[in-house]
Amino acid sequence: MLFNNNIHLDSISSTNNFLLSLRKNNIFSEGLYVTTDFQENGKGQMNNSWESEKKNNLLISILIEPKISINNIFDINRLVCLSIFDLLKLYGINALIKWPNDIIINNRKIAGVLIENIFSNNIISHSIIGIGLNINQGKFLQYSPPATSMFLELINNFHTHQIKQQLLDIIEVRYKKLKIGYSDLNEYNNKLYLLEKSFRFMSNNKQFYGRIKTTLDNGTLVIYDESNGVEREFLNSELKYIF
Amino acid sequence: MLFNNNIHLDSISSTNNFLLSLRKNNIFSEGLYVTTDFQENGKGQMNNSWESEKKNNLLISILIEPKISINNIFDINRLVCLSIFDLLKLYGINALIKWPNDIIINNRKIAGVLIENIFSNNIISHSIIGIGLNINQGKFLQYSPPATSMFLELINNFHTHQIKQQLLDIIEVRYKKLKIGYSDLNEYNNKLYLLEKSFRFMSNNKQFYGRIKTTLDNGTLVIYDESNGVEREFLNSELKYIF
């Protein structure tokens, strides 16, 4: 097994930040992962907050050393999102991927991903993959989009430890495929949330209605802008979904 | 629960040394413990080696901050040895404590303890409690005394994870009692291996037959020397058992 070294903390402000803080330590190498029962001040991509009841959910940060070009930075994102998709599929849940890094079921968010990379000379030496997956939590504060959990979808409680192990196994398999050049771009595009549906987006403080067409290998999202009939391309931070 | 922060490593030369190496890190505080599936180069007290099959046994180092005087240094040793005794008792195994830091069943060693302390101004600020407990291992190399395991005693396999949790719970209870001044000296002395039995010891390269009488609060062992009828007192490194 690749993921054999684990740090489990009762409580920590951010598993990603904690993992990063070990950068100078000799355990900071591929296969180490950090879990916590409670994230005091969990962060999502772009400073969104992330709420989680103690021990009810999976909060994990995984360290890999992909050694790939920063041009392929989105490979890691696809790998992780598709791994969470695979995991939920194991439980009979059909999820979708809300580009770039949320996992959605029936318009509700069940998981979020935050990837932070260390690179030098255009090579990603380390990726810290933060995942928050709602497992047994039954109540959530108001979110946009609203939140859900495996419990709320299946009315069943789950062993977070077992789900963690399954997710790590799935990530390991996909990571090995990535390393031998397997492209999961089609897989990812087929699972896109809101694909070909008219939806309201915002970019540069201007709203527009558009339809998601696909993503490109580098992670760019292609949206057909219904207001002017033009296909527009977006990177992560340039686009908001307006729920 | 006190012991909530855990580092689990696939393989490490010594859990005690690894824990010590985290001394400058902010997770180095009471309640942290390190476990490993395999100790590459396990050490026992006084550079004795310690053999363990991968995943079959419990190899753990626990960090506490006792803040007690170095005059009470042996309190930690009693606490840990008696905790292992309690644990084995849960499983119906009646163990004895081979002063200063081995746990013995029928003249065979099932567990060893290695405690390393950090102190300043005569106060023990941190104790690193290393424990090796043989759980599911069925074969051992030649040892003196010979080794045994819970499996060999009960012909049953056990969940190391569950046993680890039970041991931590027991240690926590005893640690809380120690903090409020409970003395476990009598308990410890009642469970001494070879108590009042004639046995061969060695000190200063001279062998003698003697009978263990008791230990003192500071950990000193009192032996009645049969060759001259004198009670002699020994500290840890001054005495060897001759099997």
XYZ file of N, CA and C in Angstrom, chain B residues 1-6 31-33 35 58 60-63 83 87 131 161-175:
99
model
N -10.725 11.700 25.921
C -9.557 10.838 25.887
C -8.283 11.655 25.802
N -7.302 11.251 26.596
C -6.020 11.959 26.593
C -5.224 11.663 25.325
N -5.219 10.399 24.937
C -4.356 9.998 23.816
C -5.136 10.033 22.508
N -5.152 11.194 21.901
C -5.996 11.421 20.733
C -5.209 11.720 19.474
N -3.979 12.110 19.649
C -3.160 12.444 18.484
C -2.193 11.308 18.212
N -2.268 10.778 17.031
C -1.525 9.563 16.730
C -0.744 9.705 15.436
N -0.285 13.442 25.096
C -1.409 12.812 24.406
C -1.048 12.291 23.028
N 0.082 12.742 22.523
C 0.533 12.240 21.218
C 1.138 10.848 21.391
N 0.857 9.961 20.468
C 1.536 8.670 20.506
C 1.886 8.213 19.101
N 2.761 4.889 16.673
C 2.724 3.439 16.510
C 3.387 3.067 15.189
N 2.179 -4.983 19.190
C 1.962 -3.564 19.462
C 3.304 -2.902 19.734
N 4.586 0.861 20.379
C 3.985 2.175 20.609
C 4.877 3.024 21.506
N 4.912 4.305 21.204
C 5.569 5.266 22.085
C 4.577 6.364 22.410
N 4.451 6.632 23.685
C 3.429 7.540 24.188
C 4.106 8.735 24.835
N 3.592 9.910 24.552
C 4.182 11.117 25.128
C 3.274 11.682 26.220
N -0.018 -1.013 34.055
C -1.030 -0.894 32.997
C -0.997 -2.108 32.074
N -3.943 -4.804 31.476
C -4.407 -5.175 30.140
C -4.452 -6.688 29.991
N 6.610 1.024 24.448
C 6.114 -0.286 24.857
C 6.132 -1.229 23.659
N -5.238 -3.264 17.055
C -5.812 -1.920 17.194
C -6.651 -1.813 18.467
N -7.436 -2.836 18.714
C -8.318 -2.831 19.895
C -7.486 -2.908 21.184
N -6.474 -3.759 21.156
C -5.617 -3.895 22.336
C -4.881 -2.598 22.621
N -4.437 -1.943 21.562
C -3.786 -0.637 21.714
C -4.726 0.343 22.420
N -5.980 0.364 21.964
C -6.936 1.308 22.531
C -7.192 1.005 24.010
N -7.314 -0.288 24.323
C -7.529 -0.676 25.718
C -6.339 -0.269 26.587
N -5.146 -0.497 26.069
C -3.954 -0.142 26.845
C -3.889 1.370 27.086
N -4.197 2.147 26.061
C -4.182 3.607 26.228
C -5.212 4.040 27.267
N -6.374 3.419 27.233
C -7.411 3.763 28.215
C -6.936 3.452 29.631
N -6.310 2.299 29.797
C -5.824 1.893 31.119
C -4.724 2.840 31.601
N -3.799 3.159 30.698
C -2.719 4.076 31.064
C -3.292 5.431 31.475
N -4.301 5.886 30.745
C -4.909 7.181 31.072
C -5.492 7.175 32.485
N -6.198 6.099 32.831
C -6.798 6.001 34.163
C -5.711 6.009 35.239
N -4.669 5.203 35.024
C -3.587 5.156 36.016
C -2.837 6.486 36.091
N -2.690 7.128 34.963
C -1.992 8.418 34.937
C -2.762 9.467 35.738
